[in-house]
Amino acid sequence: RKEVEQDPGPFNVPEGATVAFNCTYSNSASQSFFWYRQDCRKEPKLLMSVYSSGNEDGRFTAQLNRASQYISLLIRDSKLSDSATYLCVVRTNAGKSTFGDGTTLTVKP
Amino acid sequence: GAVVSQHPSWVICKSGTSVKIECRSLDFQATTMFWYRQFPKQSLMLMATSNEGSKATYEQGVEKDKFLINHASLTLSTLTVTSAHPEDSSFYICSAFPGLFSYNEQFFGPGTRLTVL
């Protein structure tokens, strides 16, 4: 079993749709959690950190359930520019990050 | 924000040659840097943790004699792919933290795309 598992995708949605990505992790020692965005042939860029209390950044909402070892990302009112691969990342307090395989989102006009 | 650079951004080489990739933290010191590899349509896989002034820590399945890591200063780590073969063709990305690991953003270099013919 992989340490970090994500929805396999791909997700193809129309502009304006709401889309949710799920992620589970197996290492209970994981300390911090993130969603990264990766565009084709580019390096990953931080989208947002994920906190137990849940956090929102504009159209993006992230949730963490430590008991279930589950992380989610919700994108509302999706834009064409949201098309990318979204990576779920969990990190230990030693700085070692483990990436999920990513979920590809394509937003269509 | 913090910047991590990599050089070269892409390289094409013949099978059997060695390739050196540099990773620099431009505006902060990094005692630890991380090297990742990403194959097409796959996620980033941690190869090794590079520690300034000491030996790198390699992940299981990564050959330390093939992927030589040198972290000679607080702003530079190098990855040398020795005797490269076509199966080593991949996207190599380094990353570093400007502060405490867990809660700070992990900055990635722009990556180096290696093609071995």
CSV table of C-alpha atoms in Angstrom, one decimal:
chain,number,residue,atom,x,y,z
A,1,ARG,CA,0.0,0.0,0.0
A,2,LYS,CA,1.3,3.5,-0.8
A,3,GLU,CA,2.0,5.9,2.0
A,4,VAL,CA,-0.1,8.6,0.3
A,5,GLU,CA,-3.0,7.7,-1.9
A,6,GLN,CA,-5.1,10.0,-4.0
A,7,ASP,CA,-8.1,9.8,-6.2
A,8,PRO,CA,-6.7,8.4,-9.5
A,9,GLY,CA,-8.7,10.8,-11.7
A,10,PRO,CA,-8.5,12.3,-14.2
A,11,PHE,CA,-11.3,14.8,-13.4
A,12,ASN,CA,-12.8,16.6,-16.4
A,13,VAL,CA,-15.2,19.3,-15.3
A,14,PRO,CA,-16.9,22.4,-16.9
A,15,GLU,CA,-16.0,25.9,-15.8
A,16,GLY,CA,-17.8,26.9,-12.7
A,17,ALA,CA,-18.1,23.3,-11.4
A,18,THR,CA,-17.1,22.3,-7.9
A,19,VAL,CA,-14.7,19.5,-7.6
A,20,ALA,CA,-13.3,17.6,-4.6
A,21,PHE,CA,-10.1,15.6,-4.3
A,22,ASN,CA,-9.4,13.1,-1.6
A,23,CYS,CA,-6.2,11.8,-0.1
A,24,THR,CA,-5.4,9.3,2.6
A,25,TYR,CA,-2.1,8.7,4.3
A,26,SER,CA,-0.8,5.8,6.3
A,27,ASN,CA,2.1,7.2,8.4
A,28,SER,CA,0.6,8.3,11.7
A,29,ALA,CA,3.8,10.2,12.4
A,30,SER,CA,3.0,12.7,9.7
A,31,GLN,CA,3.1,16.2,11.1
A,32,SER,CA,2.1,18.5,8.4
A,33,PHE,CA,0.0,18.4,5.3
A,34,PHE,CA,-0.1,20.2,2.1
A,35,TRP,CA,-1.7,20.5,-1.3
A,36,TYR,CA,0.6,21.3,-4.2
A,37,ARG,CA,-0.2,22.1,-7.7
A,38,GLN,CA,2.0,20.9,-10.6
A,39,ASP,CA,1.7,22.1,-14.1
A,40,CYS,CA,3.0,20.0,-17.0
A,41,ARG,CA,6.8,19.7,-17.0
A,42,LYS,CA,7.1,22.2,-14.1
A,43,GLU,CA,8.1,21.9,-10.5
A,44,PRO,CA,5.3,21.6,-7.8
A,45,LYS,CA,4.1,24.8,-6.3
A,46,LEU,CA,2.5,25.1,-2.9
A,47,LEU,CA,-1.3,25.6,-3.2
A,48,MET,CA,-2.1,25.6,0.5
A,49,SER,CA,-1.2,24.0,3.8
A,50,VAL,CA,-3.9,21.9,5.5
A,51,TYR,CA,-4.9,22.3,9.1
A,52,SER,CA,-7.1,20.2,11.4
A,53,SER,CA,-9.5,23.1,11.8
A,54,GLY,CA,-9.9,23.3,8.0
A,55,ASN,CA,-8.8,26.3,6.0
A,56,GLU,CA,-9.9,28.3,3.1
A,57,ASP,CA,-8.2,30.4,0.5
A,58,GLY,CA,-10.6,32.0,-1.9
A,59,ARG,CA,-12.2,29.2,-3.9
A,60,PHE,CA,-10.0,26.5,-2.3
A,61,THR,CA,-10.9,24.7,0.9
A,62,ALA,CA,-8.7,22.1,2.6
A,63,GLN,CA,-9.7,19.8,5.4
A,64,LEU,CA,-7.7,17.4,7.5
A,65,ASN,CA,-9.0,14.5,9.6
A,66,ARG,CA,-6.2,13.2,11.7
A,67,ALA,CA,-8.2,10.4,13.2
A,68,SER,CA,-9.1,9.0,9.7
A,69,GLN,CA,-5.8,10.1,8.2
A,70,TYR,CA,-7.7,11.8,5.5
A,71,ILE,CA,-7.1,15.1,3.6
A,72,SER,CA,-9.4,16.8,1.1
A,73,LEU,CA,-9.3,19.7,-1.3
A,74,LEU,CA,-12.4,21.4,-2.6
A,75,ILE,CA,-12.3,23.8,-5.5
A,76,ARG,CA,-15.4,25.9,-6.1
A,77,ASP,CA,-16.3,27.8,-9.3
A,78,SER,CA,-13.4,26.1,-11.1
A,79,LYS,CA,-11.6,28.2,-13.7
A,80,LEU,CA,-9.7,27.1,-16.9
A,81,SER,CA,-6.5,28.1,-15.1
A,82,ASP,CA,-7.2,25.5,-12.4
A,83,SER,CA,-6.3,22.7,-14.9
A,84,ALA,CA,-3.2,21.0,-13.4
A,85,THR,CA,-2.2,18.0,-11.4
A,86,TYR,CA,-2.9,18.3,-7.7
A,87,LEU,CA,-0.5,16.6,-5.3
A,88,CYS,CA,-1.3,15.6,-1.8
A,89,VAL,CA,1.8,15.9,0.4
A,90,VAL,CA,2.4,14.7,3.9
A,91,ARG,CA,5.6,15.5,5.9
A,92,THR,CA,7.2,14.2,9.0
A,93,ASN,CA,8.9,16.6,11.5
A,94,ALA,CA,12.2,15.6,10.0
A,95,GLY,CA,11.2,17.3,6.8
A,96,LYS,CA,10.7,14.2,4.7
A,97,SER,CA,7.8,14.7,2.4
A,98,THR,CA,5.9,12.0,0.7
A,99,PHE,CA,3.8,12.8,-2.4
A,100,GLY,CA,0.7,11.2,-3.7
A,101,ASP,CA,0.6,10.2,-7.3
A,102,GLY,CA,-1.5,13.3,-8.0
A,103,THR,CA,-4.9,13.9,-9.5
A,104,THR,CA,-5.2,15.6,-12.8
A,105,LEU,CA,-7.9,18.2,-13.3
A,106,THR,CA,-9.0,19.5,-16.6
A,107,VAL,CA,-11.5,22.4,-16.6
A,108,LYS,CA,-13.2,22.8,-19.9
A,109,PRO,CA,-15.0,25.8,-21.3
B,1,GLY,CA,9.8,34.2,-1.2
B,2,ALA,CA,12.7,31.8,-1.0
B,3,VAL,CA,14.2,30.8,-4.2
B,4,VAL,CA,15.9,27.5,-5.2
B,5,SER,CA,17.7,27.3,-8.5
B,6,GLN,CA,18.9,24.3,-10.5
B,7,HIS,CA,21.4,24.0,-13.2
B,8,PRO,CA,21.2,22.8,-15.9
B,9,SER,CA,17.5,22.9,-16.7
B,10,TRP,CA,17.8,20.2,-19.2
B,11,VAL,CA,20.6,17.9,-20.4
B,12,ILE,CA,20.9,15.3,-23.1
B,13,CYS,CA,23.8,12.9,-22.8
B,14,LYS,CA,25.1,9.6,-24.2
B,15,SER,CA,24.8,6.4,-22.3
B,16,GLY,CA,27.7,5.8,-20.0
B,17,THR,CA,28.5,9.5,-19.3
B,18,SER,CA,28.1,11.2,-15.9
B,19,VAL,CA,25.9,14.2,-15.4
B,20,LYS,CA,26.1,16.7,-12.6
B,21,ILE,CA,23.1,18.7,-11.4
B,22,GLU,CA,23.5,21.7,-9.1
B,23,CYS,CA,20.9,22.9,-6.6
B,24,ARG,CA,21.3,26.3,-5.0
B,25,SER,CA,19.4,28.1,-2.3
B,26,LEU,CA,19.6,31.7,-3.5
B,27,ASP,CA,18.5,33.8,-0.5
B,28,PHE,CA,18.7,31.4,2.4
B,29,GLN,CA,20.9,28.8,3.9
B,30,ALA,CA,19.9,25.2,3.8
B,31,THR,CA,21.6,22.6,5.9
B,32,THR,CA,19.4,20.0,4.3
B,33,MET,CA,18.2,19.7,0.8
B,34,PHE,CA,16.2,16.9,-0.8
B,35,TRP,CA,16.5,15.3,-4.2
B,36,TYR,CA,13.5,13.9,-6.0
B,37,ARG,CA,12.9,12.1,-9.2
B,38,GLN,CA,9.8,12.1,-11.3
B,39,PHE,CA,9.1,9.8,-14.2
B,40,PRO,CA,6.3,10.7,-16.7
B,41,LYS,CA,2.8,10.5,-15.3
B,42,GLN,CA,4.2,9.6,-11.9
B,43,SER,CA,4.6,11.5,-8.7
B,44,LEU,CA,7.8,12.8,-7.1
B,45,MET,CA,9.8,10.1,-5.4
B,46,LEU,CA,12.4,11.1,-2.8
B,47,MET,CA,15.8,9.8,-3.7
B,48,ALA,CA,17.9,11.2,-0.9
B,49,THR,CA,18.4,13.7,1.8
B,50,SER,CA,21.5,15.9,1.4
B,51,ASN,CA,23.1,17.1,4.6
B,52,GLU,CA,25.7,19.9,4.6
B,53,GLY,CA,29.0,18.6,5.7
B,54,SER,CA,28.0,14.9,6.0
B,55,LYS,CA,26.9,12.0,4.0
B,56,ALA,CA,23.6,11.9,2.2
B,57,THR,CA,20.8,9.6,3.4
B,58,TYR,CA,19.5,7.5,0.5
B,59,GLU,CA,16.0,6.1,0.3
B,60,GLN,CA,15.5,2.4,-0.1
B,61,GLY,CA,16.2,1.2,-3.7
B,62,VAL,CA,18.4,4.2,-4.6
B,63,GLU,CA,22.0,3.3,-5.4
B,64,LYS,CA,24.3,5.7,-3.6
B,65,ASP,CA,27.2,4.8,-5.8
B,66,LYS,CA,25.2,5.7,-8.9
B,67,PHE,CA,23.7,8.9,-7.6
B,68,LEU,CA,26.5,10.8,-5.8
B,69,ILE,CA,25.4,13.7,-3.6
B,70,ASN,CA,27.7,16.4,-2.3
B,71,HIS,CA,26.5,19.1,-0.1
B,72,ALA,CA,29.6,21.2,0.3
B,73,SER,CA,28.1,24.4,1.5
B,74,LEU,CA,24.9,25.8,3.0
B,75,THR,CA,23.7,27.0,-0.3
B,76,LEU,CA,24.8,24.2,-2.7
B,77,SER,CA,24.1,20.6,-3.2
B,78,THR,CA,25.0,18.6,-6.3
B,79,LEU,CA,23.7,15.3,-7.6
B,80,THR,CA,25.9,13.4,-10.0
B,81,VAL,CA,24.3,10.6,-12.1
B,82,THR,CA,27.2,8.4,-12.8
B,83,SER,CA,27.4,6.2,-15.9
B,84,ALA,CA,23.9,7.3,-16.9
B,85,HIS,CA,21.7,4.9,-18.8
B,86,PRO,CA,18.4,5.5,-20.7
B,87,GLU,CA,16.4,4.3,-17.7
B,88,ASP,CA,17.9,7.2,-15.7
B,89,SER,CA,16.1,9.6,-18.0
B,90,SER,CA,13.8,11.5,-15.7
B,91,PHE,CA,12.9,14.9,-14.2
B,92,TYR,CA,15.2,15.6,-11.2
B,93,ILE,CA,14.0,18.2,-8.7
B,94,CYS,CA,15.7,19.4,-5.6
B,95,SER,CA,14.1,21.2,-2.7
B,96,ALA,CA,15.0,23.0,0.5
B,97,PHE,CA,13.5,24.7,3.5
B,98,PRO,CA,14.3,28.1,4.7
B,99,GLY,CA,13.4,27.3,8.3
B,100,LEU,CA,11.8,24.7,10.5
B,101,PHE,CA,10.9,21.7,8.3
B,102,SER,CA,7.5,20.8,9.3
B,103,TYR,CA,5.6,24.1,9.1
B,104,ASN,CA,7.4,26.0,6.5
B,105,GLU,CA,6.9,25.9,2.8
B,106,GLN,CA,9.2,23.5,0.9
B,107,PHE,CA,10.7,25.3,-2.0
B,108,PHE,CA,11.4,23.4,-5.1
B,109,GLY,CA,14.0,24.1,-7.8
B,110,PRO,CA,12.6,24.3,-11.4
B,111,GLY,CA,13.9,20.8,-12.1
B,112,THR,CA,16.4,19.3,-14.5
B,113,ARG,CA,15.2,17.2,-17.3
B,114,LEU,CA,17.7,14.5,-18.1
B,115,THR,CA,17.6,12.5,-21.3
B,116,VAL,CA,20.1,9.7,-21.8
B,117,LEU,CA,20.4,8.4,-25.3
